[in-house]
Amino acid sequence: MLNAGLFYVVVPEARGIVGKREPEAFRVPLCAGYFDDEINERFGLIYQVPYATPLPPLQSRISRAKELVTSLHFLHAVNWLHKGLRDQSILVLTQNGSPDYSQPFISGFEYSRPDETDITTTAAPDTWAVYAHPDYQRFDKKTYRKTFDIYSLGIILLEIALWKSAEEILGFGQPSVPTGEKDKSPEMKDEFQGKKVYSKDSLQDLKNIRSRLLIDEPSLLEQVRATMRSRYHDTVRSCIGGLEYFNLPTEADETSPDIATQLQQAYLRLVVDILRSIRV
């Protein structure tokens, strides 16, 4: 434990700043609580992280989604797999000092390869696992396929709709309550109570993301419908659902020229065309 004298000096001061909002000019985040970590002999403050960027207009988010789904359509049309789609692989340029969310660029091709059965490349790191299809998780990885890229894009479309990270939307990476926690704000208590926290260290939690979105927790995608309306919701659902949502057999061989053509046409019809039909 911390030096007792120091502890009794610091704790009253910490209690005084929990939940207290400082003037914006201070550029200090809201202190939500504090803890005494007896095992590691340290004392810490818990801050609420402010939003990194304001919510862009709906039109900008729709345009961003349209450009991304179209880009993947052309990438797959030349029989190329990205294999690393995630939030950090989407680049946004600035115009006059402001980010232009409507004209994104896809990057991060370090793991990409042609879609051919006799070619393999290194798998993407597990740090991106929340974007990876359930069949492409850690030691359970199957041969990479186009629907895995489409699934990852579906997670990105989910982020665009709710303007939150996939980890936050899906309940991953939330801070656990440290040992010896002494106090926290009422807001933080409400956040932790009754809310399951998922771990990126749990293979089962990662593999369950798809079923949570499609079956077990439909309210997650219903938030997308409420925010972006039905057509956007349907495209996200199709991307995450994969072959069966494109009206193809779930065990279809995506390297087959016939199946590849049908998948490309279904993706164009059920994702690209539907998104491009949205007018804001």
Protein backbone atom coordinates (compact mmCIF):
# COMPACT_ATOMS: atom_id res chain seq x y z
CA MET A 1 0.00 0.00 0.00
CA LEU A 2 1.03 3.62 -0.40
CA ASN A 3 2.77 5.45 2.42
CA ALA A 4 -0.02 5.95 4.97
CA GLY A 5 0.71 9.63 5.48
CA LEU A 6 0.67 10.34 1.77
CA PHE A 7 -2.52 8.30 1.34
CA TYR A 8 -4.45 10.29 3.94
CA VAL A 9 -3.31 13.55 2.35
CA VAL A 10 -4.11 12.58 -1.24
CA VAL A 11 -7.46 10.81 -0.74
CA PRO A 12 -9.40 13.83 0.60
CA GLU A 13 -8.01 15.92 -2.27
CA ALA A 14 -9.06 13.26 -4.78
CA ARG A 15 -12.57 13.12 -3.34
CA GLY A 16 -12.81 16.85 -3.87
CA ILE A 17 -12.19 16.64 -7.61
CA VAL A 18 -14.31 13.57 -8.45
CA GLY A 19 -17.07 14.69 -10.80
CA LYS A 20 -15.93 18.31 -10.68
CA ARG A 21 -15.79 20.00 -14.07
CA GLU A 22 -12.91 22.44 -14.49
CA PRO A 23 -13.10 25.41 -16.88
CA GLU A 24 -12.54 24.31 -20.49
CA ALA A 25 -9.38 26.41 -20.68
CA PHE A 26 -7.71 23.99 -18.25
CA ARG A 27 -7.86 21.25 -20.93
CA VAL A 28 -8.17 18.66 -18.15
CA PRO A 29 -10.57 15.69 -18.55
CA LEU A 30 -13.31 15.05 -15.99
CA CYS A 31 -12.06 13.03 -13.02
CA ALA A 32 -14.48 10.12 -12.57
CA GLY A 33 -12.86 8.45 -9.57
CA TYR A 34 -9.68 7.20 -7.94
CA PHE A 35 -8.22 3.94 -6.66
CA ASP A 36 -5.62 2.53 -4.29
CA ASP A 37 -3.97 -0.44 -6.03
CA GLU A 38 -2.59 -2.25 -2.98
CA ILE A 39 -1.05 -5.12 -4.95
CA ASN A 40 1.11 -2.86 -7.12
CA GLU A 41 1.52 -0.19 -4.41
CA ARG A 42 0.21 2.68 -6.44
CA PHE A 43 -2.53 5.27 -6.35
CA GLY A 44 -4.30 6.50 -9.44
CA LEU A 45 -7.00 8.78 -10.79
CA ILE A 46 -9.62 7.63 -13.32
CA TYR A 47 -10.47 10.13 -16.04
CA GLN A 48 -13.27 10.14 -18.56
CA VAL A 49 -11.76 10.37 -22.03
CA PRO A 50 -13.32 13.21 -24.04
CA TYR A 51 -14.52 12.54 -27.58
CA ALA A 52 -11.65 12.92 -30.00
CA THR A 53 -13.75 14.50 -32.73
CA PRO A 54 -17.22 16.02 -32.89
CA LEU A 55 -19.94 14.04 -34.63
CA PRO A 56 -19.73 14.83 -38.37
CA PRO A 57 -22.93 15.70 -40.24
CA LEU A 58 -25.06 12.76 -41.36
CA GLN A 59 -24.32 13.55 -45.00
CA SER A 60 -20.56 13.27 -44.40
CA ARG A 61 -20.94 9.91 -42.66
CA ILE A 62 -23.16 8.55 -45.43
CA SER A 63 -20.67 9.74 -48.06
CA ARG A 64 -17.82 8.13 -46.12
CA ALA A 65 -19.68 4.81 -46.06
CA LYS A 66 -20.50 5.00 -49.78
CA GLU A 67 -16.88 5.59 -50.74
CA LEU A 68 -15.59 2.75 -48.57
CA VAL A 69 -18.02 0.10 -49.82
CA THR A 70 -17.34 1.16 -53.41
CA SER A 71 -13.59 1.00 -52.86
CA LEU A 72 -13.82 -2.56 -51.53
CA HIS A 73 -16.04 -3.50 -54.48
CA PHE A 74 -13.32 -2.47 -56.93
CA LEU A 75 -10.58 -4.11 -54.85
CA HIS A 76 -12.44 -7.43 -54.91
CA ALA A 77 -13.28 -6.98 -58.60
CA VAL A 78 -9.57 -7.35 -59.40
CA ASN A 79 -9.48 -10.41 -57.11
CA TRP A 80 -7.49 -8.80 -54.32
CA LEU A 81 -7.94 -9.26 -50.56
CA HIS A 82 -7.16 -6.47 -48.10
CA LYS A 83 -6.90 -8.61 -44.92
CA GLY A 84 -6.43 -5.68 -42.56
CA LEU A 85 -9.52 -3.47 -42.67
CA ARG A 86 -9.98 -1.60 -39.39
CA ASP A 87 -10.47 1.97 -38.22
CA GLN A 88 -6.75 2.78 -38.48
CA SER A 89 -6.64 1.72 -42.13
CA ILE A 90 -9.09 4.49 -43.09
CA LEU A 91 -7.33 7.77 -43.86
CA VAL A 92 -9.03 11.16 -43.80
CA LEU A 93 -7.43 14.24 -45.32
CA THR A 94 -7.99 17.81 -44.16
CA GLN A 95 -9.23 20.77 -46.14
CA ASN A 96 -8.74 24.26 -44.72
CA GLY A 97 -7.78 22.71 -41.41
CA SER A 98 -10.90 20.54 -41.10
CA PRO A 99 -11.12 16.78 -41.74
CA ASP A 100 -13.04 15.80 -44.87
CA TYR A 101 -14.84 12.66 -43.72
CA SER A 102 -16.73 12.33 -47.00
CA GLN A 103 -13.60 11.40 -49.00
CA PRO A 104 -11.79 8.62 -47.11
CA PHE A 105 -8.89 6.53 -48.40
CA ILE A 106 -8.22 2.88 -47.61
CA SER A 107 -4.64 2.12 -46.55
CA GLY A 108 -2.87 -0.61 -44.58
CA PHE A 109 -2.20 -3.08 -47.38
CA GLU A 110 0.74 -4.74 -45.64
CA TYR A 111 -1.19 -8.02 -45.25
CA SER A 112 -3.06 -7.96 -48.56
CA ARG A 113 -2.69 -10.56 -51.30
CA PRO A 114 -4.41 -11.92 -54.44
CA ASP A 115 -7.40 -14.17 -53.78
CA GLU A 116 -5.74 -17.40 -54.88
CA THR A 117 -5.74 -20.73 -53.09
CA ASP A 118 -1.99 -21.34 -53.43
CA ILE A 119 -0.95 -17.99 -51.92
CA THR A 120 -0.71 -17.29 -48.19
CA THR A 121 0.53 -14.31 -46.21
CA THR A 122 1.10 -13.45 -42.58
CA ALA A 123 -2.11 -13.00 -40.63
CA ALA A 124 -3.01 -9.61 -39.20
CA PRO A 125 -2.19 -8.96 -35.50
CA ASP A 126 -4.67 -9.96 -32.82
CA THR A 127 -4.89 -6.31 -31.74
CA TRP A 128 -7.35 -5.87 -34.61
CA ALA A 129 -9.37 -8.89 -33.57
CA VAL A 130 -12.68 -7.05 -33.04
CA TYR A 131 -12.71 -6.37 -36.79
CA ALA A 132 -11.90 -9.96 -37.76
CA HIS A 133 -14.48 -12.53 -38.81
CA PRO A 134 -15.19 -15.29 -36.24
CA ASP A 135 -13.62 -17.82 -38.61
CA TYR A 136 -10.40 -15.81 -38.73
CA GLN A 137 -9.54 -15.59 -35.05
CA ARG A 138 -6.14 -16.63 -33.71
CA PHE A 139 -5.33 -20.33 -33.92
CA ASP A 140 -8.80 -21.06 -35.36
CA LYS A 141 -8.00 -19.11 -38.52
CA LYS A 142 -9.41 -20.50 -41.76
CA THR A 143 -8.20 -19.55 -45.23
CA TYR A 144 -8.90 -15.86 -45.75
CA ARG A 145 -11.76 -14.98 -48.10
CA LYS A 146 -13.59 -11.95 -49.45
CA THR A 147 -16.47 -12.23 -46.99
CA PHE A 148 -13.92 -11.70 -44.20
CA ASP A 149 -13.04 -8.30 -45.72
CA ILE A 150 -16.74 -7.54 -46.08
CA TYR A 151 -17.33 -8.47 -42.43
CA SER A 152 -14.54 -6.10 -41.31
CA LEU A 153 -16.09 -3.36 -43.41
CA GLY A 154 -19.42 -4.03 -41.71
CA ILE A 155 -17.81 -3.33 -38.33
CA ILE A 156 -16.38 -0.09 -39.74
CA LEU A 157 -19.84 0.89 -41.06
CA LEU A 158 -21.16 0.25 -37.55
CA GLU A 159 -18.56 2.66 -36.17
CA ILE A 160 -19.46 5.30 -38.76
CA ALA A 161 -23.15 5.04 -37.88
CA LEU A 162 -22.74 5.42 -34.12
CA TRP A 163 -19.46 7.40 -34.27
CA LYS A 164 -17.87 5.27 -31.58
CA SER A 165 -15.08 2.73 -31.67
CA ALA A 166 -16.00 -0.90 -32.23
CA GLU A 167 -14.54 -1.71 -28.81
CA GLU A 168 -16.87 0.78 -27.12
CA ILE A 169 -19.95 -0.30 -29.08
CA LEU A 170 -19.32 -3.97 -28.40
CA GLY A 171 -18.24 -3.56 -24.78
CA PHE A 172 -14.56 -4.42 -25.20
CA GLY A 173 -11.62 -2.74 -23.53
CA GLN A 174 -13.59 -1.01 -20.79
CA PRO A 175 -11.52 -0.43 -17.64
CA SER A 176 -11.93 -2.98 -14.88
CA VAL A 177 -12.39 -1.70 -11.34
CA PRO A 178 -8.93 -1.79 -9.69
CA THR A 179 -8.20 -3.57 -6.42
CA GLY A 180 -8.78 -1.36 -3.40
CA GLU A 181 -10.95 1.15 -5.25
CA LYS A 182 -12.14 3.74 -2.80
CA ASP A 183 -14.58 5.97 -4.62
CA LYS A 184 -16.02 6.88 -7.99
CA SER A 185 -18.62 9.27 -9.32
CA PRO A 186 -22.33 8.31 -9.60
CA GLU A 187 -22.02 8.50 -13.38
CA MET A 188 -19.28 5.90 -13.36
CA LYS A 189 -21.24 3.62 -11.01
CA ASP A 190 -24.18 3.65 -13.41
CA GLU A 191 -21.85 2.81 -16.30
CA PHE A 192 -20.45 -0.30 -14.61
CA GLN A 193 -23.61 -1.67 -13.01
CA GLY A 194 -25.42 -4.31 -15.03
CA LYS A 195 -23.10 -4.00 -18.02
CA LYS A 196 -21.10 -7.00 -19.14
CA VAL A 197 -17.51 -6.29 -20.07
CA TYR A 198 -15.98 -8.35 -22.88
CA SER A 199 -12.29 -9.11 -23.20
CA LYS A 200 -10.14 -9.12 -26.33
CA ASP A 201 -8.12 -11.81 -24.57
CA SER A 202 -11.14 -14.13 -24.74
CA LEU A 203 -11.35 -16.04 -28.02
CA GLN A 204 -14.99 -16.88 -27.34
CA ASP A 205 -15.91 -13.22 -26.77
CA LEU A 206 -14.30 -12.33 -30.11
CA LYS A 207 -15.96 -15.19 -31.98
CA ASN A 208 -19.37 -14.23 -30.53
CA ILE A 209 -19.37 -10.71 -31.98
CA ARG A 210 -21.16 -11.75 -35.18
CA SER A 211 -23.89 -13.70 -33.37
CA ARG A 212 -24.35 -10.89 -30.85
CA LEU A 213 -24.97 -8.39 -33.64
CA LEU A 214 -27.22 -10.62 -35.73
CA ILE A 215 -29.07 -12.70 -33.13
CA ASP A 216 -28.33 -12.26 -29.42
CA GLU A 217 -28.26 -8.46 -29.13
CA PRO A 218 -30.31 -7.05 -32.03
CA SER A 219 -30.57 -3.75 -30.14
CA LEU A 220 -27.00 -2.96 -31.26
CA LEU A 221 -27.99 -2.89 -34.92
CA GLU A 222 -31.33 -1.28 -34.06
CA GLN A 223 -29.31 1.70 -32.88
CA VAL A 224 -27.95 1.89 -36.42
CA ARG A 225 -31.48 1.81 -37.84
CA ALA A 226 -32.58 4.58 -35.46
CA THR A 227 -29.57 6.74 -36.36
CA MET A 228 -29.06 6.03 -40.07
CA ARG A 229 -32.42 4.53 -41.12
CA SER A 230 -33.31 1.14 -42.56
CA ARG A 231 -31.29 1.02 -45.77
CA TYR A 232 -28.02 1.73 -44.00
CA HIS A 233 -28.94 -0.79 -41.30
CA ASP A 234 -29.62 -3.43 -43.96
CA THR A 235 -26.22 -2.95 -45.59
CA VAL A 236 -24.41 -3.28 -42.27
CA ARG A 237 -26.37 -6.44 -41.51
CA SER A 238 -25.56 -7.93 -44.92
CA CYS A 239 -21.84 -7.22 -44.51
CA ILE A 240 -21.72 -8.82 -41.08
CA GLY A 241 -24.01 -11.69 -42.09
CA GLY A 242 -21.92 -12.81 -45.06
CA LEU A 243 -22.82 -15.54 -47.53
CA GLU A 244 -26.26 -16.44 -46.17
CA TYR A 245 -27.29 -12.77 -46.18
CA PHE A 246 -26.16 -12.56 -49.80
CA ASN A 247 -28.40 -15.56 -50.56
CA LEU A 248 -25.48 -17.91 -51.13
CA PRO A 249 -24.77 -21.30 -49.51
CA THR A 250 -22.88 -20.88 -46.23
CA GLU A 251 -20.31 -23.49 -47.26
CA ALA A 252 -19.80 -22.10 -50.76
CA ASP A 253 -16.23 -22.04 -52.10
CA GLU A 254 -15.50 -18.36 -52.60
CA THR A 255 -12.50 -19.14 -54.80
CA SER A 256 -14.85 -20.76 -57.33
CA PRO A 257 -15.27 -18.36 -60.30
CA ASP A 258 -19.03 -18.90 -60.28
CA ILE A 259 -19.43 -18.23 -56.54
CA ALA A 260 -17.02 -15.28 -56.72
CA THR A 261 -19.15 -13.72 -59.47
CA GLN A 262 -22.38 -14.27 -57.55
CA LEU A 263 -20.85 -12.80 -54.40
CA GLN A 264 -19.58 -9.75 -56.27
CA GLN A 265 -23.01 -9.17 -57.81
CA ALA A 266 -24.79 -9.65 -54.48
CA TYR A 267 -22.42 -7.25 -52.71
CA LEU A 268 -22.97 -4.67 -55.44
CA ARG A 269 -26.75 -5.04 -55.26
CA LEU A 270 -27.24 -5.35 -51.49
CA VAL A 271 -24.51 -3.05 -50.21
CA VAL A 272 -23.08 -0.64 -52.79
CA ASP A 273 -26.29 0.12 -54.69
CA ILE A 274 -28.43 0.40 -51.56
CA LEU A 275 -26.01 2.79 -49.86
CA ARG A 276 -25.68 4.86 -53.01
CA SER A 277 -29.47 5.14 -53.19
CA ILE A 278 -29.53 7.03 -49.88
CA ARG A 279 -30.07 10.76 -50.28
CA VAL A 280 -29.61 13.13 -47.37
